CSV table of C-alpha atoms and ligand atoms in Angstrom, one decimal:
chain,number,residue,atom,x,y,z
A,18,MET,CA,22.7,1.6,-5.5
A,19,ALA,CA,23.6,-2.0,-4.6
A,20,THR,CA,20.0,-2.8,-3.6
A,21,LYS,CA,18.8,-1.7,-7.0
A,22,SER,CA,21.0,-4.3,-8.8
A,23,VAL,CA,19.8,-7.0,-6.5
A,24,LEU,CA,16.2,-6.0,-7.3
A,25,ILE,CA,16.9,-6.0,-11.0
A,26,LEU,CA,18.5,-9.4,-10.7
A,27,LEU,CA,15.4,-10.7,-8.9
A,28,LEU,CA,13.2,-9.3,-11.5
A,29,VAL,CA,15.2,-10.7,-14.4
A,30,VAL,CA,15.1,-14.1,-12.8
A,31,VAL,CA,11.3,-14.3,-12.5
A,32,ALA,CA,9.6,-16.2,-15.2
A,33,THR,CA,7.1,-14.3,-17.2
A,34,THR,CA,3.8,-16.0,-17.6
A,35,PHE,CA,0.2,-14.9,-18.2
A,36,ALA,CA,-0.8,-11.8,-16.3
A,37,GLN,CA,-1.8,-12.8,-12.8
A,38,LYS,CA,-5.0,-11.6,-11.3
A,39,LYS,CA,-4.5,-8.8,-8.8
A,40,CYS,CA,-5.6,-10.2,-5.5
A,41,CYS,CA,-6.9,-9.0,-2.2
A,42,TYR,CA,-5.2,-9.7,1.1
A,43,PRO,CA,-7.0,-11.9,3.7
A,44,SER,CA,-9.4,-9.8,5.8
A,45,GLN,CA,-7.9,-10.5,9.3
A,46,PHE,CA,-4.4,-11.7,10.1
A,47,GLU,CA,-1.4,-11.1,12.3
A,48,GLY,CA,2.3,-11.8,12.1
A,49,SER,CA,5.7,-10.1,12.2
A,50,PHE,CA,7.8,-8.1,9.8
A,51,GLY,CA,11.4,-7.1,9.6
A,52,SER,CA,12.1,-3.7,8.2
A,53,LEU,CA,15.2,-2.1,6.8
A,54,VAL,CA,15.0,1.6,6.1
A,55,ALA,CA,17.8,3.5,4.3
A,56,THR,CA,17.6,7.3,4.1
A,57,VAL,CA,19.8,10.4,4.1
A,58,THR,CA,20.1,12.8,7.0
A,59,GLY,CA,22.5,15.8,7.0
A,60,GLY,CA,24.2,14.5,3.9
A,61,GLN,CA,24.9,11.1,5.5
A,62,GLY,CA,23.4,7.8,4.5
A,63,MET,CA,21.9,5.9,7.3
A,64,THR,CA,20.0,2.7,7.9
A,65,GLN,CA,17.7,1.4,10.6
A,66,SER,CA,16.5,-2.2,11.0
A,67,GLU,CA,13.7,-3.2,13.3
A,68,GLY,CA,11.3,-6.1,13.9
A,69,TRP,CA,7.6,-5.5,14.5
A,70,GLN,CA,4.5,-7.5,15.4
A,71,TYR,CA,1.4,-6.4,13.5
A,72,ALA,CA,-2.3,-7.1,13.2
A,73,TYR,CA,-4.3,-6.3,10.0
A,74,ASP,CA,-8.0,-6.1,10.4
A,75,TYR,CA,-9.8,-5.1,7.2
A,76,THR,CA,-13.2,-6.2,8.6
A,77,ASN,CA,-13.1,-3.4,11.2
A,78,GLY,CA,-11.0,-0.9,9.2
A,79,ARG,CA,-7.9,-0.9,11.5
A,80,MET,CA,-4.4,-2.1,11.8
A,81,ALA,CA,-1.6,-1.8,14.4
A,82,THR,CA,2.0,-2.5,15.1
A,83,ILE,CA,4.0,-3.1,18.3
A,84,ASN,CA,7.7,-3.2,18.9
A,85,TYR,CA,10.0,-3.0,21.9
A,86,ARG,CA,13.3,-1.1,21.7
A,87,GLU,CA,15.9,0.1,24.1
A,88,SER,CA,16.4,3.8,24.3
A,89,GLN,CA,18.8,5.4,26.7
A,90,GLY,CA,18.9,2.3,28.9
A,91,GLN,CA,15.2,1.9,29.1
A,92,MET,CA,13.0,-0.6,27.4
A,93,ILE,CA,10.3,1.3,25.5
A,94,LYS,CA,7.1,-0.2,23.9
A,95,TYR,CA,6.2,1.5,20.6
A,96,GLN,CA,2.6,1.0,19.5
A,97,ASP,CA,1.0,2.5,16.4
A,98,ILE,CA,-2.8,2.1,16.1
A,99,TYR,CA,-4.5,3.1,12.9
A,100,LEU,CA,-8.3,3.3,13.2
A,101,TYR,CA,-9.3,4.1,9.6
A,102,SER,CA,-13.0,3.6,10.4
A,103,LYS,CA,-12.7,6.5,12.9
A,104,GLY,CA,-10.3,8.6,10.9
A,105,VAL,CA,-7.8,8.6,13.7
A,106,ALA,CA,-4.4,7.1,14.6
A,107,TYR,CA,-2.5,6.9,17.9
A,108,ILE,CA,1.3,6.8,18.0
A,109,VAL,CA,2.3,5.6,21.4
A,110,GLU,CA,5.5,5.2,23.4
A,111,ILE,CA,5.2,3.5,26.8
A,112,GLY,CA,8.2,3.4,29.1
A,113,PRO,CA,8.7,2.8,32.8
A,114,GLY,CA,6.3,5.3,34.4
A,115,PHE,CA,5.3,7.3,31.3
A,116,THR,CA,3.1,7.2,28.3
A,117,ILE,CA,3.5,9.5,25.4
A,118,CYS,CA,0.6,9.4,23.0
A,119,GLN,CA,-0.1,11.5,19.9
A,120,GLN,CA,-3.4,11.5,18.2
A,121,ILE,CA,-3.4,12.0,14.5
A,122,SER,CA,-6.2,12.5,11.9
A,123,ILE,CA,-6.0,10.1,9.0
A,124,ASN,CA,-8.0,10.0,5.8
A,125,GLY,CA,-8.8,7.2,3.5
A,126,THR,CA,-9.4,3.5,4.0
A,127,LEU,CA,-7.2,0.6,4.9
A,128,PRO,CA,-5.6,-0.8,1.7
A,129,HIS,CA,-7.0,-4.2,1.0
A,130,CYS,CA,-5.9,-5.2,-2.5
A,131,ILE,CA,-3.0,-5.0,-5.0
A,132,PRO,CA,-3.9,-1.6,-6.6
A,133,SER,CA,-5.6,-1.7,-10.0
A,134,SER,CA,-2.7,0.4,-11.3
A,135,ALA,CA,-0.2,-2.3,-10.5
A,136,THR,CA,1.8,-4.2,-13.2
A,137,TYR,CA,2.2,-7.9,-12.8
A,138,LEU,CA,5.9,-8.6,-13.2
A,139,GLY,CA,6.0,-12.4,-12.9
A,140,SER,CA,6.2,-15.3,-10.5
A,141,SER,CA,8.9,-17.2,-8.6
A,142,TYR,CA,9.2,-19.8,-5.9
A,143,TYR,CA,11.2,-20.1,-2.7
A,144,GLY,CA,12.8,-23.3,-1.4
A,145,ASP,CA,12.1,-26.5,-3.3
A,146,HIS,CA,8.7,-25.2,-4.6
A,147,LYS,CA,7.8,-24.5,-0.9
A,148,LEU,CA,6.3,-21.1,-1.7
A,149,ASN,CA,5.1,-19.5,-4.9
A,150,VAL,CA,4.9,-15.8,-5.1
A,151,ASP,CA,3.6,-13.2,-7.6
A,152,PHE,CA,5.5,-9.9,-8.1
A,153,PHE,CA,3.7,-6.6,-8.7
A,154,LYS,CA,5.0,-3.1,-9.2
A,155,PHE,CA,3.1,0.2,-8.8
A,156,PHE,CA,3.7,3.9,-8.1
A,157,GLU,CA,2.3,5.8,-5.2
A,158,SER,CA,2.4,9.6,-4.9
A,159,MET,CA,1.2,11.7,-2.0
A,160,SER,CA,2.8,15.0,-3.2
A,161,SER,CA,5.5,16.2,-5.5
A,162,SER,CA,8.1,15.5,-2.8
A,163,THR,CA,6.7,12.3,-1.3
A,164,TYR,CA,6.3,9.3,-3.6
A,165,ALA,CA,7.6,5.7,-4.1
A,166,ASN,CA,7.9,3.0,-6.6
A,167,ILE,CA,6.7,-0.1,-4.8
A,168,THR,CA,7.5,-3.7,-5.6
A,169,MET,CA,5.4,-6.2,-3.7
A,170,THR,CA,5.3,-10.0,-3.6
A,171,VAL,CA,2.4,-12.0,-2.3
A,172,SER,CA,1.9,-15.7,-2.0
A,173,GLN,CA,0.1,-17.1,-5.0
A,174,GLY,CA,-3.5,-17.9,-4.6
A,175,ASP,CA,-4.1,-16.7,-1.0
A,176,CYS,CA,-2.4,-13.3,-1.4
A,177,ILE,CA,-0.5,-13.2,1.9
A,178,PRO,CA,2.1,-10.4,1.8
A,179,PHE,CA,5.7,-11.7,1.5
A,180,SER,CA,7.8,-8.7,0.8
A,181,VAL,CA,7.5,-5.0,0.0
A,182,VAL,CA,10.2,-2.8,-1.4
A,183,GLU,CA,9.5,1.0,-1.5
A,184,GLU,CA,12.0,3.2,-3.3
A,185,GLY,CA,11.3,6.9,-3.6
A,186,MET,CA,11.3,10.3,-1.8
A,187,PHE,CA,9.9,11.3,1.6
A,188,ASP,CA,9.7,15.1,1.9
A,189,GLY,CA,12.3,15.4,-0.9
A,190,VAL,CA,14.8,13.1,0.8
A,191,PRO,CA,15.6,9.7,-0.9
A,192,LYS,CA,14.3,6.8,1.1
A,193,LEU,CA,14.3,3.0,0.6
A,194,ARG,CA,12.4,0.6,2.7
A,195,ILE,CA,12.4,-3.1,2.5
A,196,ARG,CA,10.0,-5.3,4.5
A,197,GLY,CA,9.8,-9.0,4.9
A,198,TYR,CA,6.6,-10.5,6.4
A,199,VAL,CA,6.9,-13.7,8.5
A,200,ASN,CA,4.8,-16.0,10.7
A,201,TYR,CA,1.4,-15.3,9.2
A,202,THR,CA,-1.6,-16.5,11.2
A,203,SER,CA,-5.1,-16.2,10.1
A,204,GLY,CA,-7.4,-14.1,12.4
A,205,ILE,CA,-6.4,-11.9,15.3
A,206,SER,CA,-6.2,-14.0,18.5
A,207,ASP,CA,-6.2,-11.1,21.0
A,208,PRO,CA,-7.5,-7.8,19.4
A,209,SER,CA,-7.1,-5.9,22.7
A,210,LYS,CA,-3.4,-6.4,22.6
A,211,TYR,CA,-3.2,-4.3,19.5
A,212,PHE,CA,-6.3,-2.1,19.4
A,213,THR,CA,-7.1,-1.0,23.0
A,214,VAL,CA,-6.1,2.6,23.1
A,215,PRO,CA,-3.8,3.1,26.1
A,216,SER,CA,-5.0,5.4,28.9
A,217,GLY,CA,-3.0,8.5,28.6
A,218,CYS,CA,-4.0,9.0,25.0
A,219,PRO,CA,-6.4,11.7,24.0
A,220,PRO,CA,-9.1,12.8,24.7
A,221,SER,CA,-7.4,13.3,28.1
A,222,ASN,CA,-4.6,14.9,26.2
A,223,ARG,CA,-6.2,16.7,23.3
A,224,GLU,CA,-3.3,17.1,21.0
A,225,THR,CA,-4.2,16.5,17.4
A,226,LEU,CA,-1.6,16.6,14.6
A,227,ASN,CA,-2.1,16.4,10.9
A,228,MET,CA,-0.4,13.3,9.6
A,229,ARG,CA,2.1,13.8,6.8
A,230,LYS,CA,0.8,10.9,4.7
A,231,SER,CA,3.3,8.8,2.9
A,232,PRO,CA,3.6,5.4,1.3
A,233,PHE,CA,6.2,4.7,4.0
A,234,ASP,CA,3.7,5.0,6.9
A,235,LYS,CA,1.6,2.0,6.1
A,236,ILE,CA,2.0,-1.7,7.1
A,237,LEU,CA,0.8,-2.6,3.6
A,238,PRO,CA,0.6,-0.5,0.5
B,17,NAG,C1,-8.0,14.8,4.6
B,17,NAG,O1,-8.9,15.4,5.4
B,17,NAG,C2,-8.8,16.8,5.6
B,17,NAG,C3,-9.7,17.2,6.7
B,17,NAG,O2,-11.0,16.7,6.5
B,17,NAG,C4,-9.0,17.5,4.3
B,17,NAG,O3,-8.8,18.8,4.5
B,17,NAG,C5,-8.0,16.9,3.3
B,17,NAG,O4,-8.2,17.5,2.0
B,17,NAG,C6,-8.1,15.4,3.2
B,17,NAG,N1,-7.0,15.0,2.4
B,17,NAG,C7,-7.1,14.1,1.5
B,17,NAG,C8,-5.9,13.7,0.7
B,17,NAG,O5,-8.2,13.6,1.2
B,18,NAG,C1,9.9,4.5,-10.7
B,18,NAG,O1,9.9,3.6,-11.8
B,18,NAG,C2,9.9,4.2,-13.1
B,18,NAG,C3,9.8,3.1,-14.1
B,18,NAG,O2,10.7,2.0,-13.8
B,18,NAG,C4,11.1,5.0,-13.3
B,18,NAG,O3,11.1,5.7,-14.5
B,18,NAG,C5,11.2,6.1,-12.2
B,18,NAG,O4,12.4,6.8,-12.3
B,18,NAG,C6,11.1,5.4,-10.8
B,18,NAG,N1,11.0,6.5,-9.8
B,18,NAG,C7,11.7,6.4,-8.7
B,18,NAG,C8,11.4,7.5,-7.7
B,18,NAG,O5,12.5,5.6,-8.4
B,19,NAG,C1,8.3,-17.1,14.1
B,19,NAG,O1,7.9,-18.3,14.5
B,19,NAG,C2,8.9,-19.1,15.1
B,19,NAG,C3,8.3,-20.5,15.3
B,19,NAG,O2,7.1,-20.4,16.1
B,19,NAG,C4,9.4,-18.5,16.3
B,19,NAG,O3,10.5,-19.2,16.9
B,19,NAG,C5,10.0,-17.1,15.9
B,19,NAG,O4,10.5,-16.4,17.0
B,19,NAG,C6,9.0,-16.3,15.2
B,19,NAG,N1,9.6,-15.1,14.6
B,19,NAG,C7,9.2,-13.9,14.9
B,19,NAG,C8,9.9,-12.8,14.2
B,19,NAG,O5,8.2,-13.6,15.5
């Protein structure tokens, strides 16, 4: 896979120094990420690229993403709200005159740190020493058919996510996802923009689904 050789090249270039301390992300921040997903459906390779706005709120055990995409000539707002502290997530689509909202049970807590199982791979910089990053690698497995090798870079010192590459299987199908995080700002300026559950969501519509948990579902590993 071409991406694999790029990744290997990246990893070879990084300087190996003393093991870096595994850090924890800031507690509240927002920004955007670009995502490229490659997977296989019906024997065909396919890719999808998207841009998202996100808010990460460890203090209140929640995170959310928003994006706008055109679908069949209509502009649709996609909003995913993960309320870990309440064990529930909402996957929402809002279009002209309609709201489709699924409520999903979720387990666990919002990830906050580079996992203790991670291996420090080295450090690099971008631009003319404009940004120093640390590389970490770890493995996440949800089941025998859903797992990923994850390579993550964070800015040195303040631990702000810079990129995440997830390579593995989702329900037995190979999947690769690459994310680059940009435009970090500390704090969440308007929490209601992300976290207010739209009207039209349960309990008015009591559909509850069990989430198929996967490393690929999360904003941050
Ligand atoms: C998640 O919660 C459900 C319902 O409480 C439970 O049956 C299941 O074992 C939990 N899964 C994990 C991975 O903890
Ligand atoms: C994950 O990485 C390990 C060690 O590099 C490798 O042996 C394994 O095949 C990788 N798994 C996947 C699913 O890529
Ligand atoms: C990032 O910030 C720049 C400067 O404020 C802005 O022009 C750009 O649209 C932002 N990018 C994203 C993806 O939000």
